[in-house]
GROMACS .gro file of C-alpha atoms in nm:
model
  317
    1UNK     CA    1   3.022   1.963   3.177
    2UNK     CA    2   2.988   2.096   2.814
    3UNK     CA    3   2.883   1.889   2.534
    4UNK     CA    4   3.140   1.771   2.279
    5UNK     CA    5   3.154   1.959   1.948
    6UNK     CA    6   2.956   1.811   1.665
    7UNK     CA    7   3.061   1.810   1.305
    8UNK     CA    8   2.821   1.921   1.021
    9UNK     CA    9   2.776   1.861   0.658
   10UNK     CA   10   2.963   2.190   0.583
   11UNK     CA   11   3.261   2.030   0.761
   12UNK     CA   12   3.245   1.726   0.534
   13UNK     CA   13   3.227   1.945   0.215
   14UNK     CA   14   3.552   2.113   0.349
   15UNK     CA   15   3.715   1.763   0.405
   16UNK     CA   16   3.618   1.643   0.066
   17UNK     CA   17   3.762   1.959  -0.109
   18UNK     CA   18   4.097   1.927   0.075
   19UNK     CA   19   4.097   1.557   0.005
   20UNK     CA   20   4.051   1.597  -0.365
   21UNK     CA   21   4.293   1.885  -0.426
   22UNK     CA   22   4.549   1.837  -0.152
   23UNK     CA   23   4.579   2.207  -0.112
   24UNK     CA   24   4.417   2.431   0.120
   25UNK     CA   25   4.433   2.740  -0.115
   26UNK     CA   26   4.270   2.548  -0.393
   27UNK     CA   27   4.006   2.401  -0.181
   28UNK     CA   28   3.941   2.754  -0.046
   29UNK     CA   29   3.882   2.880  -0.398
   30UNK     CA   30   3.634   2.596  -0.489
   31UNK     CA   31   3.446   2.666  -0.172
   32UNK     CA   32   3.460   3.040  -0.199
   33UNK     CA   33   3.618   3.057   0.133
   34UNK     CA   34   3.968   3.154   0.295
   35UNK     CA   35   4.269   2.956   0.346
   36UNK     CA   36   4.237   3.018   0.726
   37UNK     CA   37   3.882   2.894   0.734
   38UNK     CA   38   3.938   2.576   0.553
   39UNK     CA   39   4.253   2.509   0.781
   40UNK     CA   40   4.021   2.574   1.098
   41UNK     CA   41   3.746   2.348   0.958
   42UNK     CA   42   3.966   2.056   0.895
   43UNK     CA   43   4.128   2.085   1.248
   44UNK     CA   44   3.779   2.107   1.415
   45UNK     CA   45   3.674   1.790   1.210
   46UNK     CA   46   3.974   1.604   1.337
   47UNK     CA   47   3.936   1.708   1.689
   48UNK     CA   48   3.559   1.613   1.679
   49UNK     CA   49   3.614   1.271   1.534
   50UNK     CA   50   3.947   1.237   1.739
   51UNK     CA   51   4.139   1.083   1.427
   52UNK     CA   52   4.404   1.242   1.202
   53UNK     CA   53   4.260   1.252   0.860
   54UNK     CA   54   4.558   1.429   0.694
   55UNK     CA   55   4.940   1.416   0.703
   56UNK     CA   56   5.063   1.789   0.654
   57UNK     CA   57   5.377   1.842   0.459
   58UNK     CA   58   5.515   2.140   0.253
   59UNK     CA   59   5.352   1.989  -0.066
   60UNK     CA   60   5.015   1.994   0.079
   61UNK     CA   61   4.761   1.778   0.273
   62UNK     CA   62   4.791   1.387   0.220
   63UNK     CA   63   4.504   1.155   0.348
   64UNK     CA   64   4.605   0.924   0.612
   65UNK     CA   65   4.479   0.553   0.619
   66UNK     CA   66   4.181   0.658   0.831
   67UNK     CA   67   4.125   0.960   0.593
   68UNK     CA   68   4.119   0.724   0.300
   69UNK     CA   69   3.843   0.522   0.471
   70UNK     CA   70   3.648   0.821   0.593
   71UNK     CA   71   3.634   0.978   0.239
   72UNK     CA   72   3.428   0.681   0.131
   73UNK     CA   73   3.158   0.772   0.403
   74UNK     CA   74   3.184   1.126   0.305
   75UNK     CA   75   3.122   1.074  -0.061
   76UNK     CA   76   2.818   0.847   0.010
   77UNK     CA   77   2.676   1.138   0.226
   78UNK     CA   78   2.762   1.375  -0.064
   79UNK     CA   79   2.570   1.155  -0.319
   80UNK     CA   80   2.249   1.141  -0.091
   81UNK     CA   81   2.274   1.504  -0.036
   82UNK     CA   82   2.262   1.573  -0.403
   83UNK     CA   83   1.997   1.312  -0.456
   84UNK     CA   84   1.781   1.484  -0.187
   85UNK     CA   85   1.827   1.823  -0.332
   86UNK     CA   86   1.738   1.698  -0.693
   87UNK     CA   87   1.430   1.526  -0.531
   88UNK     CA   88   1.327   1.859  -0.359
   89UNK     CA   89   1.381   2.049  -0.685
   90UNK     CA   90   1.170   1.830  -0.908
   91UNK     CA   91   0.891   1.744  -0.641
   92UNK     CA   92   0.955   1.387  -0.651
   93UNK     CA   93   1.003   1.327  -0.269
   94UNK     CA   94   0.653   1.169  -0.246
   95UNK     CA   95   0.766   0.903  -0.514
   96UNK     CA   96   1.042   0.748  -0.320
   97UNK     CA   97   1.034   0.463  -0.061
   98UNK     CA   98   0.887   0.138   0.010
   99UNK     CA   99   0.509   0.108   0.104
  100UNK     CA  100   0.359  -0.225   0.248
  101UNK     CA  101  -0.017  -0.250   0.161
  102UNK     CA  102  -0.238  -0.510   0.326
  103UNK     CA  103  -0.566  -0.554   0.145
  104UNK     CA  104  -0.839  -0.821   0.113
  105UNK     CA  105  -0.783  -1.101  -0.165
  106UNK     CA  106  -1.065  -0.971  -0.388
  107UNK     CA  107  -0.972  -0.616  -0.360
  108UNK     CA  108  -0.608  -0.678  -0.422
  109UNK     CA  109  -0.647  -0.931  -0.705
  110UNK     CA  110  -0.950  -0.805  -0.896
  111UNK     CA  111  -0.908  -0.432  -0.848
  112UNK     CA  112  -0.584  -0.312  -0.738
  113UNK     CA  113  -0.371  -0.550  -0.950
  114UNK     CA  114  -0.559  -0.417  -1.249
  115UNK     CA  115  -0.447  -0.044  -1.182
  116UNK     CA  116  -0.092  -0.126  -1.088
  117UNK     CA  117   0.046  -0.017  -1.421
  118UNK     CA  118  -0.094   0.321  -1.363
  119UNK     CA  119   0.042   0.339  -1.016
  120UNK     CA  120   0.386   0.241  -1.153
  121UNK     CA  121   0.364   0.511  -1.430
  122UNK     CA  122   0.268   0.768  -1.167
  123UNK     CA  123   0.530   0.682  -0.905
  124UNK     CA  124   0.828   0.513  -1.067
  125UNK     CA  125   1.050   0.535  -0.761
  126UNK     CA  126   0.809   0.398  -0.511
  127UNK     CA  127   0.835   0.046  -0.424
  128UNK     CA  128   0.508  -0.157  -0.321
  129UNK     CA  129   0.450  -0.466  -0.130
  130UNK     CA  130   0.111  -0.605  -0.157
  131UNK     CA  131  -0.017  -0.837   0.127
  132UNK     CA  132  -0.329  -1.040   0.100
  133UNK     CA  133  -0.311  -1.216   0.417
  134UNK     CA  134  -0.481  -0.952   0.598
  135UNK     CA  135  -0.594  -1.124   0.899
  136UNK     CA  136  -0.227  -1.157   1.034
  137UNK     CA  137  -0.118  -0.798   0.955
  138UNK     CA  138  -0.104  -0.553   1.218
  139UNK     CA  139  -0.079  -0.170   1.186
  140UNK     CA  140  -0.023  -0.125   1.559
  141UNK     CA  141   0.297  -0.336   1.518
  142UNK     CA  142   0.389  -0.171   1.200
  143UNK     CA  143   0.368  -0.483   1.005
  144UNK     CA  144   0.188  -0.293   0.749
  145UNK     CA  145   0.213   0.084   0.639
  146UNK     CA  146  -0.131   0.076   0.499
  147UNK     CA  147  -0.449  -0.159   0.504
  148UNK     CA  148  -0.765  -0.186   0.302
  149UNK     CA  149  -1.026  -0.317   0.537
  150UNK     CA  150  -1.394  -0.392   0.537
  151UNK     CA  151  -1.468  -0.255   0.870
  152UNK     CA  152  -1.386   0.103   0.999
  153UNK     CA  153  -1.135   0.078   1.292
  154UNK     CA  154  -1.292   0.172   1.607
  155UNK     CA  155  -1.056   0.355   1.849
  156UNK     CA  156  -0.687   0.334   1.849
  157UNK     CA  157  -0.425   0.563   1.692
  158UNK     CA  158  -0.545   0.525   1.334
  159UNK     CA  159  -0.655   0.740   1.034
  160UNK     CA  160  -0.940   0.592   0.837
  161UNK     CA  161  -1.113   0.703   0.532
  162UNK     CA  162  -1.386   0.522   0.337
  163UNK     CA  163  -1.265   0.439  -0.022
  164UNK     CA  164  -1.611   0.303  -0.161
  165UNK     CA  165  -1.923   0.101  -0.122
  166UNK     CA  166  -1.941  -0.221  -0.311
  167UNK     CA  167  -2.217  -0.474  -0.365
  168UNK     CA  168  -2.265  -0.849  -0.347
  169UNK     CA  169  -2.514  -1.071  -0.499
  170UNK     CA  170  -2.575  -1.439  -0.524
  171UNK     CA  171  -2.425  -1.609  -0.832
  172UNK     CA  172  -2.446  -1.945  -0.985
  173UNK     CA  173  -2.307  -2.081  -1.319
  174UNK     CA  174  -2.537  -2.102  -1.622
  175UNK     CA  175  -2.468  -2.469  -1.644
  176UNK     CA  176  -2.543  -2.532  -1.269
  177UNK     CA  177  -2.884  -2.315  -1.282
  178UNK     CA  178  -3.011  -2.500  -1.595
  179UNK     CA  179  -2.994  -2.835  -1.404
  180UNK     CA  180  -3.097  -2.716  -1.044
  181UNK     CA  181  -3.434  -2.647  -0.900
  182UNK     CA  182  -3.578  -2.308  -0.994
  183UNK     CA  183  -3.539  -2.019  -0.758
  184UNK     CA  184  -3.816  -1.779  -0.724
  185UNK     CA  185  -3.773  -1.659  -0.345
  186UNK     CA  186  -3.538  -1.680  -0.060
  187UNK     CA  187  -3.681  -2.004   0.072
  188UNK     CA  188  -3.585  -2.174  -0.261
  189UNK     CA  189  -3.230  -2.112  -0.184
  190UNK     CA  190  -3.236  -2.366   0.102
  191UNK     CA  191  -3.259  -2.645  -0.179
  192UNK     CA  192  -2.913  -2.540  -0.317
  193UNK     CA  193  -2.559  -2.598  -0.193
  194UNK     CA  194  -2.376  -2.290  -0.112
  195UNK     CA  195  -2.007  -2.189  -0.132
  196UNK     CA  196  -1.879  -1.959   0.140
  197UNK     CA  197  -1.598  -1.871   0.403
  198UNK     CA  198  -1.503  -2.095   0.669
  199UNK     CA  199  -1.694  -1.957   0.960
  200UNK     CA  200  -1.444  -1.953   1.232
  201UNK     CA  201  -1.176  -1.812   0.991
  202UNK     CA  202  -1.394  -1.504   0.896
  203UNK     CA  203  -1.149  -1.220   0.987
  204UNK     CA  204  -1.394  -0.935   0.940
  205UNK     CA  205  -1.742  -0.895   1.037
  206UNK     CA  206  -1.830  -0.750   0.685
  207UNK     CA  207  -1.752  -1.114   0.545
  208UNK     CA  208  -2.018  -1.273   0.764
  209UNK     CA  209  -2.315  -1.232   0.520
  210UNK     CA  210  -2.495  -1.569   0.478
  211UNK     CA  211  -2.725  -1.487   0.767
  212UNK     CA  212  -2.825  -1.162   0.590
  213UNK     CA  213  -2.946  -1.381   0.300
  214UNK     CA  214  -3.127  -1.646   0.505
  215UNK     CA  215  -3.053  -1.767   0.871
  216UNK     CA  216  -3.082  -2.149   0.756
  217UNK     CA  217  -2.827  -2.152   0.485
  218UNK     CA  218  -2.551  -2.404   0.563
  219UNK     CA  219  -2.250  -2.385   0.314
  220UNK     CA  220  -2.156  -2.725   0.163
  221UNK     CA  221  -1.814  -2.607   0.042
  222UNK     CA  222  -1.605  -2.349   0.259
  223UNK     CA  223  -1.281  -2.169   0.178
  224UNK     CA  224  -1.076  -1.892   0.343
  225UNK     CA  225  -1.011  -1.784  -0.016
  226UNK     CA  226  -1.260  -1.571  -0.226
  227UNK     CA  227  -1.075  -1.688  -0.539
  228UNK     CA  228  -1.128  -2.045  -0.459
  229UNK     CA  229  -1.508  -1.964  -0.388
  230UNK     CA  230  -1.517  -1.785  -0.730
  231UNK     CA  231  -1.353  -2.089  -0.900
  232UNK     CA  232  -1.590  -2.352  -0.736
  233UNK     CA  233  -1.891  -2.152  -0.833
  234UNK     CA  234  -1.780  -2.106  -1.198
  235UNK     CA  235  -1.721  -2.487  -1.206
  236UNK     CA  236  -2.088  -2.544  -1.101
  237UNK     CA  237  -2.056  -2.661  -0.745
  238UNK     CA  238  -2.337  -2.432  -0.607
  239UNK     CA  239  -2.445  -2.080  -0.520
  240UNK     CA  240  -2.203  -1.816  -0.372
  241UNK     CA  241  -2.241  -1.461  -0.250
  242UNK     CA  242  -1.970  -1.270  -0.462
  243UNK     CA  243  -1.883  -0.909  -0.510
  244UNK     CA  244  -2.035  -0.745  -0.827
  245UNK     CA  245  -1.689  -0.586  -0.921
  246UNK     CA  246  -1.524  -0.918  -1.005
  247UNK     CA  247  -1.821  -1.175  -1.040
  248UNK     CA  248  -1.964  -0.951  -1.328
  249UNK     CA  249  -1.647  -1.015  -1.544
  250UNK     CA  250  -1.748  -1.389  -1.603
  251UNK     CA  251  -2.028  -1.430  -1.845
  252UNK     CA  252  -2.081  -1.784  -1.738
  253UNK     CA  253  -2.201  -1.655  -1.395
  254UNK     CA  254  -2.568  -1.556  -1.343
  255UNK     CA  255  -2.713  -1.339  -1.067
  256UNK     CA  256  -2.987  -1.510  -0.850
  257UNK     CA  257  -3.265  -1.304  -0.724
  258UNK     CA  258  -3.094  -0.983  -0.821
  259UNK     CA  259  -3.406  -0.765  -0.749
  260UNK     CA  260  -3.436  -0.899  -0.401
  261UNK     CA  261  -3.093  -0.968  -0.265
  262UNK     CA  262  -2.829  -0.697  -0.273
  263UNK     CA  263  -2.583  -0.660   0.005
  264UNK     CA  264  -2.379  -0.347   0.045
  265UNK     CA  265  -2.049  -0.347   0.205
  266UNK     CA  266  -1.759  -0.081   0.229
  267UNK     CA  267  -1.382  -0.059   0.177
  268UNK     CA  268  -1.175   0.155   0.406
  269UNK     CA  269  -0.820   0.283   0.371
  270UNK     CA  270  -0.643   0.314   0.711
  271UNK     CA  271  -0.296   0.357   0.852
  272UNK     CA  272  -0.144   0.447   1.177
  273UNK     CA  273  -0.162   0.818   1.241
  274UNK     CA  274   0.210   0.850   1.280
  275UNK     CA  275   0.245   0.761   0.895
  276UNK     CA  276  -0.046   0.946   0.757
  277UNK     CA  277   0.170   1.242   0.648
  278UNK     CA  278   0.472   1.028   0.529
  279UNK     CA  279   0.486   1.125   0.150
  280UNK     CA  280   0.533   0.751   0.039
  281UNK     CA  281   0.221   0.666   0.232
  282UNK     CA  282   0.041   0.976   0.127
  283UNK     CA  283   0.105   0.896  -0.238
  284UNK     CA  284  -0.060   0.545  -0.194
  285UNK     CA  285  -0.344   0.698  -0.035
  286UNK     CA  286  -0.422   0.952  -0.291
  287UNK     CA  287  -0.377   0.704  -0.575
  288UNK     CA  288  -0.618   0.461  -0.420
  289UNK     CA  289  -0.877   0.738  -0.358
  290UNK     CA  290  -0.838   0.855  -0.724
  291UNK     CA  291  -0.842   0.500  -0.882
  292UNK     CA  292  -1.158   0.386  -0.699
  293UNK     CA  293  -1.336   0.726  -0.791
  294UNK     CA  294  -1.246   0.672  -1.150
  295UNK     CA  295  -1.360   0.319  -1.145
  296UNK     CA  296  -1.681   0.376  -0.949
  297UNK     CA  297  -1.906   0.193  -1.200
  298UNK     CA  298  -1.699  -0.139  -1.132
  299UNK     CA  299  -1.830  -0.150  -0.775
  300UNK     CA  300  -2.187  -0.041  -0.800
  301UNK     CA  301  -2.431  -0.269  -1.035
  302UNK     CA  302  -2.604  -0.053  -1.287
  303UNK     CA  303  -2.936  -0.153  -1.161
  304UNK     CA  304  -2.874  -0.022  -0.814
  305UNK     CA  305  -2.973   0.312  -0.701
  306UNK     CA  306  -2.932   0.507  -0.373
  307UNK     CA  307  -3.258   0.371  -0.250
  308UNK     CA  308  -3.150  -0.005  -0.347
  309UNK     CA  309  -3.195  -0.241  -0.614
  310UNK     CA  310  -3.415  -0.152  -0.908
  311UNK     CA  311  -3.739  -0.365  -0.926
  312UNK     CA  312  -3.798  -0.513  -1.272
  313UNK     CA  313  -4.048  -0.768  -1.246
  314UNK     CA  314  -3.943  -1.127  -1.314
  315UNK     CA  315  -3.604  -1.205  -1.125
  316UNK     CA  316  -3.322  -1.330  -1.347
  317UNK     CA  317  -3.229  -1.686  -1.319
   0.00000   0.00000   0.00000
């Protein structure tokens, strides 16, 4: 059994020309074709669709009720085709579409949000959804197109690329430290209340770092939000391990044992392999890579070298 004939975009162009002019000869001149070819294309389109699009009479071709309805669809297709041609001509295809990006709260609020004006200027036709509830976003179920994560994905159909290292130190407010017991070594930290994550709600191993500082530290205040932790620390509730790239913005915060304690973590950009080459996704990956590279000094403290923290003698307090 043979396959039924299929209509093409060329058939729709012939249909629109006849619908707009009402004459085969006029449509043929516009399309640089022949009277017979235009007639044959219209007949084929009607046969394929199994509907009558025109009434033929001595004055020309008049749209039927179905033809009038069909012209709306054909014109929308014509508009999208012209838009596609324009995009291809000016190279803006990578700037169209919607991308959902999942990212940790700290990276999203204290870095990516600050470069959004630059992103919008470079990609005016690209819409972005920024999700910071990372623990419930699933790349495998396509709930997010892209994710910034703290731990490289192991296995699975994913593309992953390291964006940057970032550093964390212990911080306390100047007001708190002025009244609290002195801190000269790690053991002294046990005399201070800590602010940290809720242990059973830590969604990435990279966030479980209290044990890296001292195995016996028990937080007094816990929150799943790094912003809440930052606010509590700025208000003198206690000490907190915070990323340098945003804690350093607040002059009321002071690093504690900066020459001894410096934790390094990483941000990765990852997506499903099926989406890696999608122009809209590629545009966001390229932008993030460039933005992080241009802002590298925000992530690495000036006193940290490749070998670790620079030793300066008396610790900051």
